[in-house]
PDB file of C-alpha atoms in Angstrom:
ATOM      1  CA  MET A   1      33.077  10.200  23.475  1.00 44.00           C
ATOM      2  CA  ASN A   2      29.654   8.705  22.945  1.00 54.00           C
ATOM      3  CA  PRO A   3      28.882   8.582  19.185  1.00 57.00           C
ATOM      4  CA  MET A   4      25.255   7.490  19.681  1.00 68.00           C
ATOM      5  CA  PRO A   5      23.648  10.996  19.479  1.00 73.00           C
ATOM      6  CA  GLU A   6      25.505  11.711  16.231  1.00 78.00           C
ATOM      7  CA  LEU A   7      24.589   8.350  14.709  1.00 81.00           C
ATOM      8  CA  ASN A   8      20.859   8.917  15.153  1.00 80.00           C
ATOM      9  CA  PRO A   9      20.350  11.563  12.418  1.00 86.00           C
ATOM     10  CA  GLN A  10      22.989   9.987  10.190  1.00 85.00           C
ATOM     11  CA  LEU A  11      21.318   6.594  10.230  1.00 84.00           C
ATOM     12  CA  LYS A  12      17.948   8.208   9.559  1.00 83.00           C
ATOM     13  CA  GLN A  13      19.423  10.089   6.611  1.00 84.00           C
ATOM     14  CA  LEU A  14      20.697   6.778   5.212  1.00 84.00           C
ATOM     15  CA  ARG A  15      17.300   5.155   5.855  1.00 86.00           C
ATOM     16  CA  LEU A  16      18.914   2.843   8.400  1.00 87.00           C
ATOM     17  CA  SER A  17      17.067   4.066  11.468  1.00 83.00           C
ATOM     18  CA  GLY A  18      16.017   0.490  12.260  1.00 85.00           C
ATOM     19  CA  ILE A  19      19.571  -0.169  13.411  1.00 88.00           C
ATOM     20  CA  LEU A  20      18.919   2.160  16.341  1.00 86.00           C
ATOM     21  CA  GLU A  21      16.543  -0.412  17.829  1.00 87.00           C
ATOM     22  CA  SER A  22      19.373  -2.839  18.564  1.00 87.00           C
ATOM     23  CA  LEU A  23      22.467  -0.613  18.403  1.00 88.00           C
ATOM     24  CA  GLU A  24      23.065  -0.218  22.140  1.00 88.00           C
ATOM     25  CA  ALA A  25      22.475  -3.897  22.873  1.00 91.00           C
ATOM     26  CA  ARG A  26      24.701  -4.984  19.996  1.00 92.00           C
ATOM     27  CA  ASN A  27      27.388  -2.503  21.069  1.00 90.00           C
ATOM     28  CA  ARG A  28      27.457  -4.009  24.564  1.00 92.00           C
ATOM     29  CA  GLN A  29      27.544  -7.492  23.063  1.00 93.00           C
ATOM     30  CA  ALA A  30      30.460  -6.535  20.817  1.00 92.00           C
ATOM     31  CA  ILE A  31      32.432  -5.083  23.738  1.00 93.00           C
ATOM     32  CA  GLU A  32      31.818  -8.112  25.966  1.00 93.00           C
ATOM     33  CA  ALA A  33      32.660 -10.581  23.184  1.00 93.00           C
ATOM     34  CA  LYS A  34      35.619  -8.480  22.007  1.00 93.00           C
ATOM     35  CA  MET A  35      34.326  -8.526  18.430  1.00 92.00           C
ATOM     36  CA  SER A  36      36.257  -6.995  15.580  1.00 94.00           C
ATOM     37  CA  TYR A  37      34.831  -3.952  13.828  1.00 93.00           C
ATOM     38  CA  THR A  38      33.803  -6.043  10.851  1.00 94.00           C
ATOM     39  CA  GLU A  39      32.060  -8.613  13.079  1.00 93.00           C
ATOM     40  CA  PHE A  40      30.146  -5.824  14.813  1.00 92.00           C
ATOM     41  CA  LEU A  41      29.181  -4.303  11.451  1.00 92.00           C
ATOM     42  CA  ALA A  42      28.048  -7.702  10.123  1.00 94.00           C
ATOM     43  CA  LEU A  43      25.856  -8.139  13.194  1.00 92.00           C
ATOM     44  CA  LEU A  44      24.174  -4.771  12.663  1.00 92.00           C
ATOM     45  CA  ILE A  45      23.651  -5.448   8.949  1.00 93.00           C
ATOM     46  CA  SER A  46      22.137  -8.846   9.751  1.00 93.00           C
ATOM     47  CA  ASP A  47      19.702  -7.186  12.167  1.00 93.00           C
ATOM     48  CA  GLU A  48      18.711  -4.620   9.532  1.00 92.00           C
ATOM     49  CA  ILE A  49      18.102  -7.299   6.888  1.00 93.00           C
ATOM     50  CA  ALA A  50      15.945  -9.285   9.336  1.00 93.00           C
ATOM     51  CA  ARG A  51      13.930  -6.159  10.183  1.00 92.00           C
ATOM     52  CA  ARG A  52      13.342  -5.318   6.539  1.00 92.00           C
ATOM     53  CA  ASP A  53      12.357  -8.879   5.697  1.00 92.00           C
ATOM     54  CA  GLN A  54       9.868  -8.879   8.573  1.00 93.00           C
ATOM     55  CA  LYS A  55       8.459  -5.535   7.426  1.00 93.00           C
ATOM     56  CA  LYS A  56       8.003  -6.864   3.876  1.00 94.00           C
ATOM     57  CA  PHE A  57       6.359 -10.023   5.213  1.00 94.00           C
ATOM     58  CA  THR A  58       3.931  -8.024   7.365  1.00 94.00           C
ATOM     59  CA  LEU A  59       3.045  -5.789   4.400  1.00 95.00           C
ATOM     60  CA  ARG A  60       2.483  -8.742   2.037  1.00 93.00           C
ATOM     61  CA  LEU A  61       0.354 -10.463   4.679  1.00 93.00           C
ATOM     62  CA  ARG A  62      -1.810  -7.361   5.122  1.00 94.00           C
ATOM     63  CA  ARG A  63      -2.222  -6.897   1.363  1.00 92.00           C
ATOM     64  CA  ALA A  64      -3.208 -10.550   0.969  1.00 92.00           C
ATOM     65  CA  ALA A  65      -6.379  -9.789   2.960  1.00 91.00           C
ATOM     66  CA  PHE A  66      -6.857 -13.307   4.294  1.00 91.00           C
ATOM     67  CA  ARG A  67     -10.084 -13.788   6.247  1.00 86.00           C
ATOM     68  CA  ALA A  68      -8.129 -15.193   9.149  1.00 81.00           C
ATOM     69  CA  GLU A  69      -4.652 -16.489   9.851  1.00 84.00           C
ATOM     70  CA  LYS A  70      -5.047 -20.008   8.492  1.00 87.00           C
ATOM     71  CA  THR A  71      -1.761 -21.866   8.213  1.00 89.00           C
ATOM     72  CA  LEU A  72      -0.851 -25.356   7.111  1.00 88.00           C
ATOM     73  CA  GLU A  73       0.345 -26.112  10.638  1.00 90.00           C
ATOM     74  CA  GLN A  74      -3.221 -25.524  11.861  1.00 91.00           C
ATOM     75  CA  PHE A  75      -4.869 -27.684   9.210  1.00 88.00           C
ATOM     76  CA  ASP A  76      -6.555 -30.828  10.566  1.00 87.00           C
ATOM     77  CA  PHE A  77      -5.514 -33.583   8.176  1.00 86.00           C
ATOM     78  CA  ASP A  78      -7.314 -36.165  10.313  1.00 85.00           C
ATOM     79  CA  ARG A  79     -10.650 -34.754   9.088  1.00 85.00           C
ATOM     80  CA  GLN A  80      -9.597 -35.454   5.500  1.00 82.00           C
ATOM     81  CA  PRO A  81      -7.660 -38.749   5.551  1.00 83.00           C
ATOM     82  CA  GLY A  82      -8.060 -39.119   1.791  1.00 82.00           C
ATOM     83  CA  LEU A  83      -6.099 -35.984   0.966  1.00 84.00           C
ATOM     84  CA  ASN A  84      -2.722 -36.426  -0.697  1.00 84.00           C
ATOM     85  CA  ARG A  85      -0.447 -35.016   1.997  1.00 87.00           C
ATOM     86  CA  ALA A  86       2.658 -35.353  -0.156  1.00 88.00           C
ATOM     87  CA  LEU A  87       1.031 -33.244  -2.876  1.00 88.00           C
ATOM     88  CA  ILE A  88      -0.049 -30.596  -0.369  1.00 89.00           C
ATOM     89  CA  GLN A  89       3.459 -30.385   1.080  1.00 90.00           C
ATOM     90  CA  ASP A  90       4.787 -30.070  -2.462  1.00 89.00           C
ATOM     91  CA  LEU A  91       2.358 -27.215  -3.120  1.00 89.00           C
ATOM     92  CA  ALA A  92       3.298 -25.596   0.183  1.00 91.00           C
ATOM     93  CA  ALA A  93       6.920 -25.588  -0.967  1.00 92.00           C
ATOM     94  CA  GLY A  94       5.859 -23.516  -3.982  1.00 88.00           C
ATOM     95  CA  SER A  95       6.092 -26.119  -6.741  1.00 82.00           C
ATOM     96  CA  TYR A  96       2.953 -24.814  -8.460  1.00 82.00           C
ATOM     97  CA  ILE A  97       4.441 -21.295  -8.538  1.00 84.00           C
ATOM     98  CA  ARG A  98       7.733 -22.419 -10.037  1.00 81.00           C
ATOM     99  CA  GLU A  99       5.997 -24.667 -12.582  1.00 78.00           C
ATOM    100  CA  LYS A 100       3.186 -22.165 -13.301  1.00 76.00           C
ATOM    101  CA  VAL A 101       0.403 -24.685 -12.707  1.00 76.00           C
ATOM    102  CA  PRO A 102      -3.009 -23.483 -11.452  1.00 78.00           C
ATOM    103  CA  VAL A 103      -4.467 -25.270  -8.440  1.00 82.00           C
ATOM    104  CA  LEU A 104      -8.144 -26.215  -8.224  1.00 79.00           C
ATOM    105  CA  ILE A 105      -9.535 -27.170  -4.803  1.00 81.00           C
ATOM    106  CA  ALA A 106     -12.957 -28.818  -4.924  1.00 76.00           C
ATOM    107  CA  GLY A 107     -15.282 -30.550  -2.506  1.00 75.00           C
ATOM    108  CA  GLN A 108     -18.286 -30.230  -0.227  1.00 75.00           C
ATOM    109  CA  VAL A 109     -19.027 -27.227   1.969  1.00 76.00           C
ATOM    110  CA  GLY A 110     -17.311 -27.123   5.366  1.00 78.00           C
ATOM    111  CA  THR A 111     -14.523 -29.587   4.575  1.00 79.00           C
ATOM    112  CA  GLY A 112     -11.591 -27.170   4.911  1.00 83.00           C
ATOM    113  CA  LYS A 113     -11.084 -25.962   1.339  1.00 85.00           C
ATOM    114  CA  SER A 114     -10.930 -22.302   2.284  1.00 85.00           C
ATOM    115  CA  HIS A 115      -8.514 -23.061   5.118  1.00 89.00           C
ATOM    116  CA  LEU A 116      -6.200 -24.948   2.776  1.00 89.00           C
ATOM    117  CA  ALA A 117      -6.347 -22.242   0.089  1.00 88.00           C
ATOM    118  CA  GLN A 118      -5.419 -19.572   2.632  1.00 91.00           C
ATOM    119  CA  ALA A 119      -2.722 -21.809   4.088  1.00 92.00           C
ATOM    120  CA  LEU A 120      -1.118 -22.213   0.657  1.00 92.00           C
ATOM    121  CA  GLY A 121      -1.368 -18.450   0.235  1.00 92.00           C
ATOM    122  CA  HIS A 122       0.314 -17.955   3.605  1.00 93.00           C
ATOM    123  CA  CYS A 123       3.149 -20.237   2.500  1.00 93.00           C
ATOM    124  CA  ALA A 124       3.540 -18.165  -0.670  1.00 92.00           C
ATOM    125  CA  VAL A 125       3.739 -14.974   1.398  1.00 94.00           C
ATOM    126  CA  ARG A 126       6.483 -16.526   3.514  1.00 92.00           C
ATOM    127  CA  GLN A 127       8.366 -17.312   0.314  1.00 92.00           C
ATOM    128  CA  GLY A 128       8.238 -13.665  -0.738  1.00 92.00           C
ATOM    129  CA  HIS A 129       5.350 -13.753  -3.222  1.00 91.00           C
ATOM    130  CA  ASP A 130       2.548 -11.204  -3.442  1.00 91.00           C
ATOM    131  CA  VAL A 131      -0.834 -12.822  -2.742  1.00 92.00           C
ATOM    132  CA  VAL A 132      -4.436 -11.631  -3.000  1.00 91.00           C
ATOM    133  CA  PHE A 133      -7.241 -13.569  -1.353  1.00 91.00           C
ATOM    134  CA  THR A 134     -10.754 -12.742  -2.520  1.00 88.00           C
ATOM    135  CA  SER A 135     -14.078 -14.364  -3.332  1.00 84.00           C
ATOM    136  CA  GLN A 136     -15.750 -14.478  -6.712  1.00 79.00           C
ATOM    137  CA  THR A 137     -18.498 -12.157  -5.435  1.00 80.00           C
ATOM    138  CA  GLN A 138     -16.028  -9.665  -3.999  1.00 86.00           C
ATOM    139  CA  LEU A 139     -13.847  -9.765  -7.116  1.00 84.00           C
ATOM    140  CA  LEU A 140     -16.710  -9.199  -9.548  1.00 82.00           C
ATOM    141  CA  THR A 141     -18.161  -6.447  -7.330  1.00 85.00           C
ATOM    142  CA  GLN A 142     -14.824  -4.634  -7.342  1.00 86.00           C
ATOM    143  CA  MET A 143     -14.421  -5.062 -11.101  1.00 84.00           C
ATOM    144  CA  HIS A 144     -17.956  -3.793 -11.717  1.00 82.00           C
ATOM    145  CA  ALA A 145     -17.316  -0.742  -9.518  1.00 89.00           C
ATOM    146  CA  ALA A 146     -13.957  -0.091 -11.204  1.00 88.00           C
ATOM    147  CA  ARG A 147     -15.610  -0.129 -14.620  1.00 85.00           C
ATOM    148  CA  ALA A 148     -18.219   2.369 -13.414  1.00 87.00           C
ATOM    149  CA  VAL A 149     -15.587   4.899 -12.297  1.00 92.00           C
ATOM    150  CA  GLY A 150     -13.182   4.357 -15.199  1.00 90.00           C
ATOM    151  CA  THR A 151     -10.432   2.531 -13.306  1.00 91.00           C
ATOM    152  CA  PHE A 152     -11.184  -0.959 -14.621  1.00 85.00           C
ATOM    153  CA  GLU A 153      -8.036  -1.433 -16.705  1.00 85.00           C
ATOM    154  CA  ARG A 154      -5.770  -0.276 -13.886  1.00 88.00           C
ATOM    155  CA  ARG A 155      -7.488  -2.646 -11.458  1.00 87.00           C
ATOM    156  CA  PHE A 156      -7.343  -5.467 -14.000  1.00 84.00           C
ATOM    157  CA  GLN A 157      -3.612  -5.018 -14.595  1.00 84.00           C
ATOM    158  CA  ALA A 158      -2.902  -4.841 -10.861  1.00 86.00           C
ATOM    159  CA  LEU A 159      -4.660  -8.165 -10.265  1.00 84.00           C
ATOM    160  CA  ALA A 160      -3.085  -9.732 -13.349  1.00 80.00           C
ATOM    161  CA  ARG A 161       0.382  -9.084 -11.946  1.00 82.00           C
ATOM    162  CA  VAL A 162      -0.281 -10.647  -8.545  1.00 85.00           C
ATOM    163  CA  ALA A 163       1.810 -13.778  -8.096  1.00 85.00           C
ATOM    164  CA  VAL A 164      -0.880 -15.803  -6.320  1.00 88.00           C
ATOM    165  CA  LEU A 165      -4.542 -14.940  -6.845  1.00 87.00           C
ATOM    166  CA  ILE A 166      -6.869 -16.982  -4.635  1.00 88.00           C
ATOM    167  CA  VAL A 167     -10.526 -16.883  -5.678  1.00 85.00           C
ATOM    168  CA  ASP A 168     -12.674 -18.411  -2.962  1.00 83.00           C
ATOM    169  CA  ASP A 169     -16.242 -19.678  -3.521  1.00 76.00           C
ATOM    170  CA  PHE A 170     -15.625 -19.863  -7.252  1.00 69.00           C
ATOM    171  CA  ALA A 171     -18.944 -20.468  -9.072  1.00 65.00           C
ATOM    172  CA  LEU A 172     -20.718 -20.959  -5.740  1.00 64.00           C
ATOM    173  CA  LYS A 173     -23.645 -18.734  -6.718  1.00 63.00           C
ATOM    174  CA  PRO A 174     -25.221 -17.810 -10.068  1.00 65.00           C
ATOM    175  CA  LEU A 175     -23.941 -14.551 -11.542  1.00 62.00           C
ATOM    176  CA  ARG A 176     -26.082 -11.484 -10.875  1.00 64.00           C
ATOM    177  CA  SER A 177     -27.605  -9.946 -14.000  1.00 63.00           C
ATOM    178  CA  HIS A 178     -25.249  -6.957 -14.031  1.00 59.00           C
ATOM    179  CA  TRP A 179     -22.244  -9.309 -13.702  1.00 59.00           C
ATOM    180  CA  VAL A 180     -23.007 -11.465 -16.742  1.00 63.00           C
ATOM    181  CA  SER A 181     -21.093  -9.130 -19.040  1.00 65.00           C
ATOM    182  CA  LEU A 182     -18.114  -9.489 -16.705  1.00 66.00           C
ATOM    183  CA  SER A 183     -17.976 -13.293 -16.880  1.00 67.00           C
ATOM    184  CA  ALA A 184     -15.766 -13.350 -19.995  1.00 68.00           C
ATOM    185  CA  ILE A 185     -13.563 -10.652 -18.450  1.00 68.00           C
ATOM    186  CA  PHE A 186     -13.344 -12.731 -15.288  1.00 68.00           C
ATOM    187  CA  PHE A 187     -11.920 -15.687 -17.187  1.00 68.00           C
ATOM    188  CA  ARG A 188      -9.707 -13.331 -19.169  1.00 68.00           C
ATOM    189  CA  LEU A 189      -8.307 -12.239 -15.815  1.00 68.00           C
ATOM    190  CA  LEU A 190      -7.541 -15.833 -14.912  1.00 65.00           C
ATOM    191  CA  ASP A 191      -5.682 -16.264 -18.204  1.00 61.00           C
ATOM    192  CA  SER A 192      -3.929 -12.915 -17.894  1.00 53.00           C
ATOM    193  CA  THR A 193      -2.744 -13.723 -14.399  1.00 51.00           C
ATOM    194  CA  LEU A 194      -0.658 -16.405 -16.067  1.00 42.00           C
ATOM    195  CA  LEU A 195       0.307 -14.423 -19.172  1.00 40.00           C
ATOM    196  CA  LEU A 196       1.078 -10.939 -17.865  1.00 39.00           C
ATOM    197  CA  GLY A 197       3.577 -11.720 -15.126  1.00 37.00           C
ATOM    198  CA  GLY A 198       1.406 -13.208 -12.400  1.00 40.00           C
ATOM    199  CA  GLU A 199       2.538 -16.699 -11.588  1.00 42.00           C
ATOM    200  CA  ARG A 200      -0.343 -18.590 -10.144  1.00 42.00           C
ATOM    201  CA  ILE A 201      -4.017 -18.927  -9.512  1.00 46.00           C
ATOM    202  CA  VAL A 202      -5.528 -20.901  -6.683  1.00 57.00           C
ATOM    203  CA  LEU A 203      -9.244 -21.538  -7.162  1.00 51.00           C
ATOM    204  CA  ARG A 204     -11.487 -22.969  -4.491  1.00 40.00           C
ATOM    205  CA  VAL A 205     -14.567 -24.481  -6.090  1.00 36.00           C
ATOM    206  CA  ASN A 206     -17.529 -26.342  -4.672  1.00 34.00           C
ATOM    207  CA  SER A 207     -19.056 -29.488  -6.104  1.00 35.00           C
ATOM    208  CA  GLY A 208     -22.442 -30.164  -7.694  1.00 37.00           C
ATOM    209  CA  ARG A 209     -24.175 -27.856 -10.158  1.00 37.00           C
ATOM    210  CA  ARG A 210     -21.188 -25.501 -10.235  1.00 38.00           C
ATOM    211  CA  ARG A 211     -19.220 -27.923 -12.412  1.00 37.00           C
ATOM    212  CA  ARG A 212     -20.990 -26.595 -15.515  1.00 36.00           C
ATOM    213  CA  PHE A 213     -19.645 -23.124 -14.814  1.00 36.00           C
ATOM    214  CA  LEU A 214     -16.186 -24.575 -14.303  1.00 37.00           C
ATOM    215  CA  ARG A 215     -16.370 -26.398 -17.637  1.00 37.00           C
ATOM    216  CA  LYS A 216     -17.485 -23.173 -19.262  1.00 37.00           C
ATOM    217  CA  GLY A 217     -14.426 -21.475 -17.848  1.00 39.00           C
ATOM    218  CA  ALA A 218     -12.207 -24.217 -19.183  1.00 39.00           C
ATOM    219  CA  ARG A 219     -12.706 -22.816 -22.667  1.00 39.00           C
ATOM    220  CA  HIS A 220     -10.889 -19.713 -21.521  1.00 39.00           C
ATOM    221  CA  ASN A 221      -8.089 -21.478 -19.703  1.00 43.00           C
ATOM    222  CA  ARG A 222      -6.874 -24.790 -21.063  1.00 43.00           C
ATOM    223  CA  ARG A 223      -3.614 -24.907 -19.137  1.00 47.00           C
ATOM    224  CA  GLU A 224      -2.598 -27.902 -17.079  1.00 54.00           C
ATOM    225  CA  HIS A 225      -3.722 -27.693 -13.481  1.00 57.00           C
ATOM    226  CA  THR A 226      -3.354 -29.486 -10.159  1.00 64.00           C
ATOM    227  CA  ALA A 227      -6.595 -30.574  -8.497  1.00 59.00           C
ATOM    228  CA  LEU A 228      -7.311 -31.376  -4.856  1.00 62.00           C
ATOM    229  CA  ARG A 229     -10.616 -33.094  -4.087  1.00 62.00           C
ATOM    230  CA  PHE A 230     -12.175 -32.922  -0.607  1.00 67.00           C
ATOM    231  CA  SER A 231     -14.667 -35.622   0.316  1.00 58.00           C
TER     232      SER A 231
END
């Protein structure tokens, strides 16, 4: 008697339909290796866990909305010999998330800051954290639109609970006139990301005149932070 046709609807009812993808192959493997029933069951459960973990990873990666797949393995450290590799590896391992320390990445344009920020975000996704990658312009535009349609607080709370919020091009351009009223709310969001359950902020900032804006923001967020400077 072949139980496969009967297992199909039963597994779907139990929300275990993913097992069907490898069931026949695993069944043959179990017969050839003369596995016990418990060994066969453990194999199927292991496959299901791996499938679910991969599904969660893919979903977190899509929600992160990275501009491109930038990983630490792809980062060219030779272009930035002055970078503290030990610190970056420590950050990649999630130390800043566990210790709740914001990360500021500063330096000249085109030196790899955005790549590194996304790479750290990618590492966080691998570790099971929810990540959102955005730019200051995109973030303020979304917040302005949310306020106009009455969904601001819901959007604010959703961002505040994200484990790793990466704000690219922070203070790169002057605020537009209709964004000025949002500047205090923007820094409130950075504080709330730490206070309301979100674990970390990664900010990419550029050098030069933008430092004044960063100092202004420091009044809103006086927490310890880790800084990486690109030459």
